[in-house]
XYZ file of C-alpha atoms in Angstrom:
448
model
C 0.006 -0.070 -0.130
C 1.324 3.215 -0.736
C 1.826 5.332 2.237
C 1.858 9.157 2.131
C 4.285 11.327 3.577
C 2.038 12.450 6.564
C 1.938 8.701 7.405
C 5.683 7.890 7.899
C 6.720 7.423 11.476
C 9.375 10.024 11.296
C 6.488 12.734 10.271
C 6.786 15.548 12.739
C 3.026 16.393 12.590
C 2.228 13.250 14.907
C 3.445 15.169 18.261
C 1.081 18.427 17.236
C -1.533 15.885 16.177
C -1.596 13.849 19.735
C -1.051 17.411 21.759
C -4.300 18.598 19.410
C -6.369 15.740 20.344
C -5.573 15.690 23.982
C -5.878 19.220 24.657
C -9.407 19.298 23.261
C -10.601 16.327 25.399
C -9.020 18.095 28.424
C -11.108 20.900 27.555
C -14.207 18.511 27.033
C -13.718 17.650 30.629
C -12.811 20.762 31.742
C -16.308 22.211 30.858
C -18.453 19.263 32.092
C -16.477 19.235 35.414
C -17.054 22.936 36.057
C -20.715 22.956 35.222
C -21.569 20.267 37.399
C -19.738 22.070 40.187
C -21.614 25.126 39.572
C -25.021 23.468 38.739
C -24.658 21.941 42.574
C -23.191 25.587 44.225
C -23.343 28.536 42.126
C -26.041 28.202 39.116
C -29.086 27.628 41.867
C -28.701 31.405 43.517
C -27.630 32.887 40.319
C -30.144 31.667 37.900
C -33.074 30.416 40.075
C -32.992 33.241 43.125
C -36.796 33.429 43.593
C -37.493 29.367 43.838
C -37.216 27.238 47.050
C -33.561 25.770 47.494
C -34.657 22.328 46.740
C -36.601 23.337 43.391
C -33.522 25.526 42.164
C -31.260 22.648 42.918
C -33.589 20.525 40.710
C -33.566 23.337 37.678
C -29.840 23.761 37.946
C -29.072 19.969 37.735
C -31.628 19.751 35.044
C -29.691 22.347 33.324
C -26.459 20.207 33.541
C -28.148 17.140 32.430
C -29.522 18.228 29.405
C -26.310 17.965 27.525
C -27.253 14.281 27.870
C -30.054 14.175 25.960
C -28.333 16.291 22.901
C -25.237 14.060 22.749
C -26.067 11.147 21.238
C -28.142 12.517 18.517
C -25.360 15.234 17.885
C -22.403 12.573 18.055
C -24.098 10.568 15.523
C -24.512 13.632 13.144
C -21.023 14.867 13.336
C -19.311 11.539 13.206
C -21.577 11.035 9.839
C -19.774 14.218 8.675
C -16.205 13.372 10.236
C -16.428 10.139 8.051
C -17.296 12.076 4.824
C -15.615 15.440 4.945
C -12.689 14.854 7.277
C -11.683 14.375 11.368
C -9.711 17.700 11.387
C -12.548 19.826 10.458
C -15.034 18.516 12.702
C -12.478 18.759 15.609
C -12.058 22.499 14.888
C -15.557 23.282 15.019
C -16.513 21.028 17.688
C -13.651 22.958 19.687
C -15.084 26.196 18.759
C -18.369 25.396 19.848
C -17.121 23.974 23.464
C -14.943 27.285 23.872
C -17.215 29.340 23.030
C -20.038 28.450 24.804
C -17.971 27.854 27.950
C -16.776 31.372 27.952
C -20.255 33.285 27.106
C -21.595 31.164 30.508
C -18.846 33.288 32.465
C -20.202 36.387 30.883
C -23.660 35.802 31.053
C -26.097 37.493 33.549
C -28.222 36.742 36.177
C -31.675 36.542 36.922
C -31.655 39.898 38.928
C -30.108 41.443 35.569
C -32.230 40.227 32.729
C -34.883 37.695 34.514
C -35.822 34.978 32.840
C -33.613 35.053 29.911
C -30.801 34.276 32.145
C -31.938 30.610 32.462
C -33.310 30.226 29.122
C -29.705 31.455 27.797
C -27.875 28.962 30.343
C -29.428 26.378 28.730
C -28.910 26.961 25.215
C -25.077 27.292 26.108
C -25.545 24.169 27.583
C -26.650 22.472 24.843
C -24.066 24.370 22.922
C -21.459 22.433 25.402
C -23.476 19.138 24.596
C -23.279 19.633 21.045
C -19.366 20.177 20.740
C -18.673 17.564 23.309
C -20.481 14.875 21.650
C -18.050 15.068 18.455
C -14.995 16.023 20.451
C -13.430 12.881 22.110
C -14.588 10.493 19.468
C -12.698 12.519 16.973
C -9.629 13.129 19.256
C -9.159 9.265 19.459
C -9.373 9.126 15.425
C -6.696 11.812 14.996
C -4.464 10.556 17.718
C -4.909 6.841 16.588
C -4.561 7.451 12.745
C -1.721 9.709 12.951
C 0.367 7.214 15.400
C 2.699 4.366 14.099
C 1.139 1.154 13.810
C 3.067 -0.486 17.126
C 2.165 2.767 19.054
C -1.479 3.207 18.549
C -2.576 2.151 21.866
C -0.223 4.384 23.661
C -1.014 7.390 21.116
C -4.925 6.268 21.644
C -4.488 7.006 25.477
C -3.712 10.375 25.630
C -6.888 11.571 24.765
C -8.147 8.919 27.296
C -6.198 11.370 29.672
C -9.133 14.022 29.207
C -11.670 12.937 31.488
C -9.148 12.854 34.465
C -6.938 15.960 33.635
C -10.094 18.120 32.648
C -12.013 16.982 36.053
C -8.624 17.785 38.137
C -7.879 20.948 36.664
C -11.577 22.192 36.668
C -12.130 21.145 40.398
C -8.524 22.600 41.359
C -9.259 26.206 39.451
C -12.826 25.951 41.340
C -11.566 25.192 44.710
C -8.981 28.080 44.361
C -11.150 30.808 43.712
C -13.670 29.812 45.938
C -11.246 29.900 48.670
C -9.540 33.108 47.598
C -12.733 34.823 47.667
C -15.496 35.493 50.255
C -18.827 34.198 49.807
C -20.706 36.805 48.352
C -17.400 38.061 45.844
C -17.565 34.468 44.967
C -21.289 34.417 43.667
C -21.190 37.882 42.738
C -18.530 37.181 40.175
C -15.665 35.140 41.433
C -17.098 32.065 39.801
C -17.057 33.408 36.402
C -13.472 33.035 36.583
C -13.012 29.679 35.733
C -15.406 29.498 33.130
C -13.660 32.556 31.570
C -10.445 30.948 31.703
C -11.886 27.664 29.803
C -12.123 30.354 26.940
C -8.283 30.887 27.245
C -7.795 27.173 27.008
C -10.019 26.954 23.939
C -7.867 29.471 22.283
C -4.453 27.495 22.584
C -6.287 24.373 21.495
C -7.831 26.279 18.556
C -4.139 27.374 17.785
C -2.653 23.783 17.985
C -5.838 22.725 15.634
C -5.977 25.169 12.944
C -3.052 24.033 10.729
C -4.067 20.447 11.695
C -3.520 18.430 8.787
C -6.166 15.441 7.835
C -5.112 12.108 9.111
C -3.260 9.838 6.841
C -6.343 7.231 7.043
C -8.839 9.630 6.251
C -6.962 10.995 3.058
C -6.217 7.315 1.554
C -9.372 6.695 1.362
C -10.691 10.218 -0.128
C -7.680 10.178 -2.522
C -9.051 6.727 -3.677
C -12.894 7.983 -3.885
C -13.932 5.461 -1.219
C -15.981 7.802 1.605
C -18.811 6.324 2.618
C -21.937 8.475 1.821
C -24.097 7.182 4.541
C -21.362 5.911 7.171
C -24.067 5.547 10.065
C -26.055 2.994 8.169
C -22.920 1.292 6.453
C -21.586 0.558 9.805
C -24.274 -0.925 11.274
C -25.189 -2.846 8.274
C -21.750 -4.603 8.243
C -20.188 -4.691 11.837
C -23.680 -5.274 13.857
C -21.707 -7.297 16.469
C -18.628 -4.917 16.934
C -21.446 -1.908 17.303
C -23.331 -3.697 19.918
C -20.201 -5.077 22.262
C -18.777 -1.517 22.146
C -22.100 -0.243 23.266
C -21.933 -2.312 25.913
C -18.978 -1.783 27.037
C -19.400 1.906 26.832
C -22.636 1.441 29.177
C -21.052 -0.371 31.445
C -18.111 2.340 31.693
C -20.487 4.979 32.100
C -22.314 2.961 34.667
C -19.440 2.229 36.818
C -17.320 5.760 36.394
C -20.711 7.455 37.804
C -20.639 4.955 40.651
C -17.209 5.463 41.933
C -16.522 9.479 41.038
C -20.013 10.762 41.644
C -22.300 8.468 43.430
C -19.372 6.894 45.852
C -18.306 10.227 47.179
C -21.956 11.333 47.580
C -22.828 7.984 49.667
C -19.441 8.386 51.590
C -20.865 11.603 52.736
C -23.968 10.791 53.989
C -23.009 7.612 55.786
C -19.589 8.165 56.861
C -19.959 11.741 57.920
C -16.965 12.830 56.109
C -16.408 16.502 55.059
C -17.243 18.024 51.700
C -13.090 18.920 51.758
C -12.468 15.221 52.210
C -14.854 14.095 49.362
C -13.347 16.340 47.069
C -10.174 15.583 47.886
C -10.909 11.979 47.118
C -12.317 12.725 43.738
C -8.910 14.603 42.929
C -7.142 11.650 43.818
C -9.229 9.489 41.929
C -8.824 11.634 38.481
C -5.025 12.313 39.764
C -4.244 8.289 39.668
C -5.981 7.951 36.157
C -3.591 10.475 34.787
C -0.389 8.475 36.258
C -1.922 4.896 34.951
C -3.753 5.500 31.823
C -0.305 6.254 29.128
C 0.657 2.869 31.224
C -2.075 0.652 29.941
C -2.310 2.379 26.448
C 1.219 0.989 26.192
C 0.769 -2.007 27.523
C -2.163 -2.791 25.125
C 0.567 -2.202 22.271
C 2.745 -4.976 23.778
C -0.262 -7.830 24.216
C -3.362 -8.263 22.790
C -5.791 -5.158 23.725
C -8.972 -7.013 24.170
C -6.323 -8.608 27.397
C -6.122 -5.396 28.755
C -9.614 -4.679 28.603
C -10.897 -7.736 29.909
C -8.426 -7.806 32.822
C -9.637 -4.203 33.698
C -13.421 -5.645 33.792
C -12.084 -8.927 36.073
C -10.642 -6.086 38.653
C -14.149 -4.288 38.479
C -15.884 -7.450 39.613
C -13.254 -8.100 42.343
C -13.464 -4.538 43.647
C -17.194 -4.075 43.633
C -17.912 -5.217 47.137
C -14.354 -3.958 48.654
C -14.886 -0.524 47.719
C -18.055 -0.023 50.049
C -16.615 -1.969 52.703
C -13.461 0.389 52.507
C -16.025 3.448 53.180
C -15.580 3.769 57.139
C -16.305 6.685 59.307
C -13.301 8.417 60.562
C -11.328 6.467 58.060
C -11.056 8.815 54.661
C -7.634 6.655 53.530
C -10.157 3.770 52.742
C -12.532 5.463 50.098
C -9.162 6.993 48.545
C -7.971 3.675 48.335
C -11.097 2.508 47.113
C -11.227 4.987 44.462
C -8.081 4.374 43.302
C -8.430 0.508 42.793
C -11.694 1.369 40.666
C -11.568 4.483 38.826
C -8.030 4.842 39.294
C -6.801 1.294 38.218
C -9.508 -0.872 37.032
C -11.521 1.862 34.646
C -8.127 3.416 33.197
C -7.054 -0.360 31.865
C -10.704 -0.393 30.060
C -10.936 3.256 29.052
C -6.871 3.538 28.363
C -7.212 1.036 24.963
C -10.870 0.576 24.449
C -11.306 3.255 21.280
C -7.885 2.121 19.868
C -9.397 -1.245 19.861
C -12.938 -0.203 18.423
C -10.740 1.988 15.766
C -8.782 -0.938 14.520
C -12.003 -2.953 14.107
C -13.152 -0.841 11.597
C -12.561 0.594 8.276
C -11.850 4.228 8.095
C -14.971 5.054 5.722
C -17.213 4.299 8.734
C -14.412 4.263 11.767
C -16.064 7.380 13.304
C -19.553 6.662 13.143
C -19.110 3.308 14.616
C -17.000 4.701 17.648
C -19.763 7.975 18.174
C -22.636 5.437 17.738
C -21.586 2.844 20.096
C -19.897 5.493 22.668
C -22.119 8.305 22.814
C -25.379 5.891 23.116
C -23.890 3.627 25.649
C -22.400 5.936 28.058
C -25.694 8.003 27.916
C -27.650 5.255 28.891
C -25.186 4.355 31.735
C -24.643 7.553 33.091
C -28.304 8.368 33.199
C -29.869 4.892 34.397
C -27.344 3.559 37.410
C -27.213 6.687 39.612
C -30.951 6.319 39.647
C -30.671 2.838 40.709
C -27.649 3.350 43.072
C -30.072 5.443 44.844
C -32.809 3.347 44.808
C -30.675 0.206 46.052
C -28.866 2.046 48.503
C -32.239 3.927 50.115
C -32.191 1.451 53.156
C -28.310 2.095 53.773
C -27.224 -1.492 52.551
C -24.787 -1.561 49.540
C -25.182 -5.480 48.738
C -27.643 -5.078 46.082
C -25.642 -1.866 44.612
C -22.475 -3.924 44.656
C -23.955 -7.318 42.827
C -25.467 -4.873 40.133
C -21.863 -3.189 39.499
C -20.740 -7.024 39.471
C -23.422 -7.799 37.018
C -22.185 -4.639 34.912
C -18.795 -5.671 34.699
C -19.676 -9.240 33.708
C -21.691 -7.924 30.956
C -18.768 -5.878 29.842
C -16.385 -8.698 29.944
C -18.867 -10.661 27.835
C -18.896 -7.983 25.473
C -15.319 -7.822 24.864
C -15.069 -11.615 24.257
C -17.304 -11.533 21.240
C -14.874 -8.834 19.648
C -12.980 -10.665 16.908
C -8.858 -10.765 17.716
C -8.168 -8.927 14.888
C -9.055 -6.875 11.724
C -7.345 -7.083 8.615
C -5.677 -3.464 8.121
C -8.118 -1.017 6.432
C -7.442 -1.164 2.615
C -8.021 2.097 0.839
C -8.918 0.815 -2.247
C -12.290 -0.948 -0.567
C -15.115 0.667 -2.133
C -18.121 1.940 -0.469
C -20.116 -1.535 -1.755
C -17.122 -3.479 0.102
C -17.588 -1.436 3.223
C -21.369 -1.527 3.420
C -21.481 -5.329 2.778
C -18.396 -7.003 4.462
C -19.141 -9.261 7.334
C -17.580 -9.365 10.493
C -14.299 -11.648 10.885
C -15.278 -14.727 13.215
C -13.195 -14.616 16.517
C -10.116 -16.788 16.141
C -9.693 -17.421 20.277
């Protein structure tokens, strides 16, 4: 196969592509974490001052959650465009949408200034964030993987996977610093806006990295050969249904477990073990920080052995840690909870999250790769993130955690079974594949 200059191992654009992909993923989760923190603490008082405390909180959380509603549909549309028009074009646009929306939230007047228009505009900006984020991570992974040397795809693909941990840690630290430095009235009046405006500065740097980013070698070969798909969503569903379903279940499991350990877990610990908000914040930062440290290792490890083994091992660890996580939450022993967060979120989930998108990218031809990844990830993650936190509240309403631990075990087993049905290997995509071949190719049977 002819290899264009951009595909050679010595191409200096590889490093720039990896940085450009990673910074956008960091920005996505910086926005996500920042908005979540503000929705719980600031927005009820700034945008719903006349509502009761409970109603104001529900309205703020509802605005935060609305992004999950729009993400699947937006992700499918943006991914389809990415398979037809190119990854780099989509990434530049998603970045601009996210960055501008986050910056404008920091400038948005409160209810006392413009009345009901304030929460309405906040909803619109949150929808824009959701649309931008829907195409960001999937496109970032593909840019990193498709520029990477063949034997280092796992490592390169793990760099965007640093986004949730690095972005979450950065947003938490910025919000904590600003809230600690300013008095209560000053923080509610204008201090909370600083982290959002800082997100705009981060977006400018990301834009500078991406503005001259070339299209990926895989897409350029397909485009030059005239084999890009006109209907990539339809084609990937027809030609690779087993991979799509398996990956959807894996991302559903990831979404459910992540929300358990970094969202529900600290909240549960605060109620049952009496930990202070500061302790809970530290536990979240510890969980994110451990992910930053180990994610590249698991990406590298997946280059040395079968990626399915690395992902499957992560699910096995989730089975083993489901019960101990809650046993470690004991009054007067915050270290136990932090150990649990590191074991689950820092190690087990990182083992899955670091190589999983690279694994899927390698199982799909470039003509439908973006669409396949977005279809499975955005759909599965939306279901897992929306359903399982509610089940967690119901299952622990009496204070017992055995039912929730059992649910987590079942989820992990489902993820492990999904890994086993993914084929061992997919032949290297051939740029000469026609659209007819892409749409009609049957998936290879697993070889072991």
